[in-house]
Amino acid sequence: MTSRYLSIDLGAESGRVMLGTLEDGRIALEELSRFSNTPIRYGERMYWNIPALLDGIRAGLASAGALGQVITSVSADAWGVDYVLLDAAGEIIEPVFHYRDPRTAEAEKTVLAKVDWPTLFEETGVQYMLLNTSIQLCAEPPARLAKSAQLLTIADAINYLLSGIGKIEMSMASTTQLYNPRQAKWSERLIDALGLPSAIFPEVAAPATTLGPLKPELASETGLANLNVVASLSHDTACAVAACPAEGERWA
C-alpha cells in the first residue's frame, strides 16, 4: 500500500514543501517548493514576512495538487519561540516579531523582577535565553495584547491558516518557557506572575492530532481535495529527533 504526505518545513532562512511517499516500509522524498525566509528589517527592528511564507507554501501545495495523486495529510514544522497573535476575527496582528529583535533586552528586567530564574527553570525545564517566548511576550505593548484573542507559534499558525483550527502542538508549547511538562499544561503560575492574559493560550494538542480538512478555498486553489491538516510535531528539532532511527531508551 502506498501513502503520501506533505510536509511544510520552515527554517529561519528558508522553507520548503516536501512530498513523502511511504511504500513497503520505505519513504521517498520529493521537494515540491523551496523559498527564502527573509526577515523584514526596519531600523533595528526585525519581523517575519508571513505573507511571503504563505506564497511559497501555496506554490508547493499547488505543485502537489498538479500531481493528481491521493495525498493523506499536510503538516507544518518550524523554529521555536516565535509566535503570531490573532485578533477576535482570527486575523494576524502585524508585525510578527523575529526572535532577534532587540526588544527583549529591556523585557528581561521585567521578567526577572517578577519571577526568578530558578522558578522559570523549575516550572518549564527551559534554559534562560533572551529569545524565549516568555520574555518576548513581556516586551509586547499592552495594547497589542489587549486586542489579541489567541497566540499561536509559527508552525501552528501555518496549520491554523491552512485549516482554520488553532492549537499549539506539545513539542512547540515546550519551547515557550510557559508550559509545564510535568503537568502537561500551560503554567498558570508563570502566566499569572508575568501578568499575561491567560485567555490567549490555546489548547495544547498531542503529537499527530488531526486538526481538520484543508480550507475549502485552499483546496480549490491547489487541487488538493480531502487533505487533512495535522499537528504532527510542530518544533523542527523535535521532528529531527523523532526521525532518528534509534531504538531503546539510552541514546542521545
JSON list of N, CA and C in Angstrom, two decimals, residues 30-57:
[
{"chain": "A", "resi": 30, "resn": "GLU", "atom": "N", "xyz": [10.35, 14.02, -2.09]},
{"chain": "A", "resi": 30, "resn": "GLU", "atom": "CA", "xyz": [10.44, 14.85, -3.29]},
{"chain": "A", "resi": 30, "resn": "GLU", "atom": "C", "xyz": [10.18, 16.30, -2.91]},
{"chain": "A", "resi": 31, "resn": "GLU", "atom": "N", "xyz": [11.09, 17.17, -3.28]},
{"chain": "A", "resi": 31, "resn": "GLU", "atom": "CA", "xyz": [10.93, 18.60, -2.99]},
{"chain": "A", "resi": 31, "resn": "GLU", "atom": "C", "xyz": [10.00, 19.22, -4.04]},
{"chain": "A", "resi": 32, "resn": "LEU", "atom": "N", "xyz": [8.93, 19.85, -3.56]},
{"chain": "A", "resi": 32, "resn": "LEU", "atom": "CA", "xyz": [7.96, 20.47, -4.46]},
{"chain": "A", "resi": 32, "resn": "LEU", "atom": "C", "xyz": [8.12, 21.98, -4.55]},
{"chain": "A", "resi": 33, "resn": "SER", "atom": "N", "xyz": [8.66, 22.57, -3.50]},
{"chain": "A", "resi": 33, "resn": "SER", "atom": "CA", "xyz": [8.81, 24.03, -3.48]},
{"chain": "A", "resi": 33, "resn": "SER", "atom": "C", "xyz": [9.87, 24.39, -2.46]},
{"chain": "A", "resi": 34, "resn": "ARG", "atom": "N", "xyz": [10.73, 25.34, -2.81]},
{"chain": "A", "resi": 34, "resn": "ARG", "atom": "CA", "xyz": [11.71, 25.87, -1.87]},
{"chain": "A", "resi": 34, "resn": "ARG", "atom": "C", "xyz": [11.71, 27.39, -2.01]},
{"chain": "A", "resi": 35, "resn": "PHE", "atom": "N", "xyz": [11.75, 28.08, -0.90]},
{"chain": "A", "resi": 35, "resn": "PHE", "atom": "CA", "xyz": [11.64, 29.54, -0.93]},
{"chain": "A", "resi": 35, "resn": "PHE", "atom": "C", "xyz": [12.44, 30.13, 0.22]},
{"chain": "A", "resi": 36, "resn": "SER", "atom": "N", "xyz": [12.86, 31.37, 0.04]},
{"chain": "A", "resi": 36, "resn": "SER", "atom": "CA", "xyz": [13.65, 32.03, 1.08]},
{"chain": "A", "resi": 36, "resn": "SER", "atom": "C", "xyz": [12.74, 32.54, 2.19]},
{"chain": "A", "resi": 37, "resn": "ASN", "atom": "N", "xyz": [13.31, 32.67, 3.37]},
{"chain": "A", "resi": 37, "resn": "ASN", "atom": "CA", "xyz": [12.62, 33.25, 4.52]},
{"chain": "A", "resi": 37, "resn": "ASN", "atom": "C", "xyz": [13.45, 34.44, 4.96]},
{"chain": "A", "resi": 38, "resn": "THR", "atom": "N", "xyz": [13.16, 35.58, 4.37]},
{"chain": "A", "resi": 38, "resn": "THR", "atom": "CA", "xyz": [13.95, 36.78, 4.61]},
{"chain": "A", "resi": 38, "resn": "THR", "atom": "C", "xyz": [13.20, 37.71, 5.55]},
{"chain": "A", "resi": 39, "resn": "PRO", "atom": "N", "xyz": [13.77, 38.01, 6.73]},
{"chain": "A", "resi": 39, "resn": "PRO", "atom": "CA", "xyz": [13.07, 38.89, 7.65]},
{"chain": "A", "resi": 39, "resn": "PRO", "atom": "C", "xyz": [12.95, 40.31, 7.11]},
{"chain": "A", "resi": 40, "resn": "ILE", "atom": "N", "xyz": [11.94, 41.00, 7.59]},
{"chain": "A", "resi": 40, "resn": "ILE", "atom": "CA", "xyz": [11.76, 42.42, 7.28]},
{"chain": "A", "resi": 40, "resn": "ILE", "atom": "C", "xyz": [12.55, 43.22, 8.31]},
{"chain": "A", "resi": 41, "resn": "ARG", "atom": "N", "xyz": [13.38, 44.13, 7.84]},
{"chain": "A", "resi": 41, "resn": "ARG", "atom": "CA", "xyz": [14.17, 44.97, 8.75]},
{"chain": "A", "resi": 41, "resn": "ARG", "atom": "C", "xyz": [13.71, 46.42, 8.63]},
{"chain": "A", "resi": 42, "resn": "TYR", "atom": "N", "xyz": [13.46, 47.02, 9.78]},
{"chain": "A", "resi": 42, "resn": "TYR", "atom": "CA", "xyz": [13.06, 48.42, 9.83]},
{"chain": "A", "resi": 42, "resn": "TYR", "atom": "C", "xyz": [13.88, 49.08, 10.93]},
{"chain": "A", "resi": 43, "resn": "GLY", "atom": "N", "xyz": [15.00, 49.68, 10.54]},
{"chain": "A", "resi": 43, "resn": "GLY", "atom": "CA", "xyz": [15.94, 50.16, 11.54]},
{"chain": "A", "resi": 43, "resn": "GLY", "atom": "C", "xyz": [16.52, 48.96, 12.28]},
{"chain": "A", "resi": 44, "resn": "GLU", "atom": "N", "xyz": [16.41, 48.98, 13.60]},
{"chain": "A", "resi": 44, "resn": "GLU", "atom": "CA", "xyz": [16.89, 47.86, 14.41]},
{"chain": "A", "resi": 44, "resn": "GLU", "atom": "C", "xyz": [15.85, 46.76, 14.54]},
{"chain": "A", "resi": 45, "resn": "ARG", "atom": "N", "xyz": [14.63, 47.01, 14.11]},
{"chain": "A", "resi": 45, "resn": "ARG", "atom": "CA", "xyz": [13.55, 46.05, 14.31]},
{"chain": "A", "resi": 45, "resn": "ARG", "atom": "C", "xyz": [13.62, 44.94, 13.27]},
{"chain": "A", "resi": 46, "resn": "MET", "atom": "N", "xyz": [13.16, 43.75, 13.68]},
{"chain": "A", "resi": 46, "resn": "MET", "atom": "CA", "xyz": [13.14, 42.60, 12.78]},
{"chain": "A", "resi": 46, "resn": "MET", "atom": "C", "xyz": [11.80, 41.88, 12.90]},
{"chain": "A", "resi": 47, "resn": "TYR", "atom": "N", "xyz": [11.18, 41.63, 11.75]},
{"chain": "A", "resi": 47, "resn": "TYR", "atom": "CA", "xyz": [9.88, 40.97, 11.70]},
{"chain": "A", "resi": 47, "resn": "TYR", "atom": "C", "xyz": [9.93, 39.82, 10.70]},
{"chain": "A", "resi": 48, "resn": "TRP", "atom": "N", "xyz": [9.03, 38.86, 10.88]},
{"chain": "A", "resi": 48, "resn": "TRP", "atom": "CA", "xyz": [8.88, 37.77, 9.91]},
{"chain": "A", "resi": 48, "resn": "TRP", "atom": "C", "xyz": [7.86, 38.17, 8.84]},
{"chain": "A", "resi": 49, "resn": "ASN", "atom": "N", "xyz": [8.13, 37.78, 7.61]},
{"chain": "A", "resi": 49, "resn": "ASN", "atom": "CA", "xyz": [7.24, 38.08, 6.48]},
{"chain": "A", "resi": 49, "resn": "ASN", "atom": "C", "xyz": [6.32, 36.88, 6.25]},
{"chain": "A", "resi": 50, "resn": "ILE", "atom": "N", "xyz": [5.27, 36.80, 7.04]},
{"chain": "A", "resi": 50, "resn": "ILE", "atom": "CA", "xyz": [4.35, 35.66, 6.96]},
{"chain": "A", "resi": 50, "resn": "ILE", "atom": "C", "xyz": [3.66, 35.56, 5.59]},
{"chain": "A", "resi": 51, "resn": "PRO", "atom": "N", "xyz": [3.19, 36.67, 4.99]},
{"chain": "A", "resi": 51, "resn": "PRO", "atom": "CA", "xyz": [2.58, 36.56, 3.66]},
{"chain": "A", "resi": 51, "resn": "PRO", "atom": "C", "xyz": [3.51, 35.94, 2.62]},
{"chain": "A", "resi": 52, "resn": "ALA", "atom": "N", "xyz": [4.80, 36.27, 2.68]},
{"chain": "A", "resi": 52, "resn": "ALA", "atom": "CA", "xyz": [5.75, 35.68, 1.72]},
{"chain": "A", "resi": 52, "resn": "ALA", "atom": "C", "xyz": [5.90, 34.18, 1.96]},
{"chain": "A", "resi": 53, "resn": "LEU", "atom": "N", "xyz": [5.92, 33.78, 3.22]},
{"chain": "A", "resi": 53, "resn": "LEU", "atom": "CA", "xyz": [5.98, 32.34, 3.53]},
{"chain": "A", "resi": 53, "resn": "LEU", "atom": "C", "xyz": [4.75, 31.63, 2.98]},
{"chain": "A", "resi": 54, "resn": "LEU", "atom": "N", "xyz": [3.60, 32.24, 3.14]},
{"chain": "A", "resi": 54, "resn": "LEU", "atom": "CA", "xyz": [2.36, 31.63, 2.65]},
{"chain": "A", "resi": 54, "resn": "LEU", "atom": "C", "xyz": [2.37, 31.49, 1.14]},
{"chain": "A", "resi": 55, "resn": "ASP", "atom": "N", "xyz": [2.95, 32.47, 0.45]},
{"chain": "A", "resi": 55, "resn": "ASP", "atom": "CA", "xyz": [3.05, 32.37, -1.01]},
{"chain": "A", "resi": 55, "resn": "ASP", "atom": "C", "xyz": [3.88, 31.15, -1.41]},
{"chain": "A", "resi": 56, "resn": "GLY", "atom": "N", "xyz": [5.00, 30.94, -0.73]},
{"chain": "A", "resi": 56, "resn": "GLY", "atom": "CA", "xyz": [5.83, 29.78, -1.02]},
{"chain": "A", "resi": 56, "resn": "GLY", "atom": "C", "xyz": [5.14, 28.48, -0.71]},
{"chain": "A", "resi": 57, "resn": "ILE", "atom": "N", "xyz": [4.39, 28.48, 0.39]},
{"chain": "A", "resi": 57, "resn": "ILE", "atom": "CA", "xyz": [3.65, 27.27, 0.78]},
{"chain": "A", "resi": 57, "resn": "ILE", "atom": "C", "xyz": [2.56, 26.95, -0.23]}
]
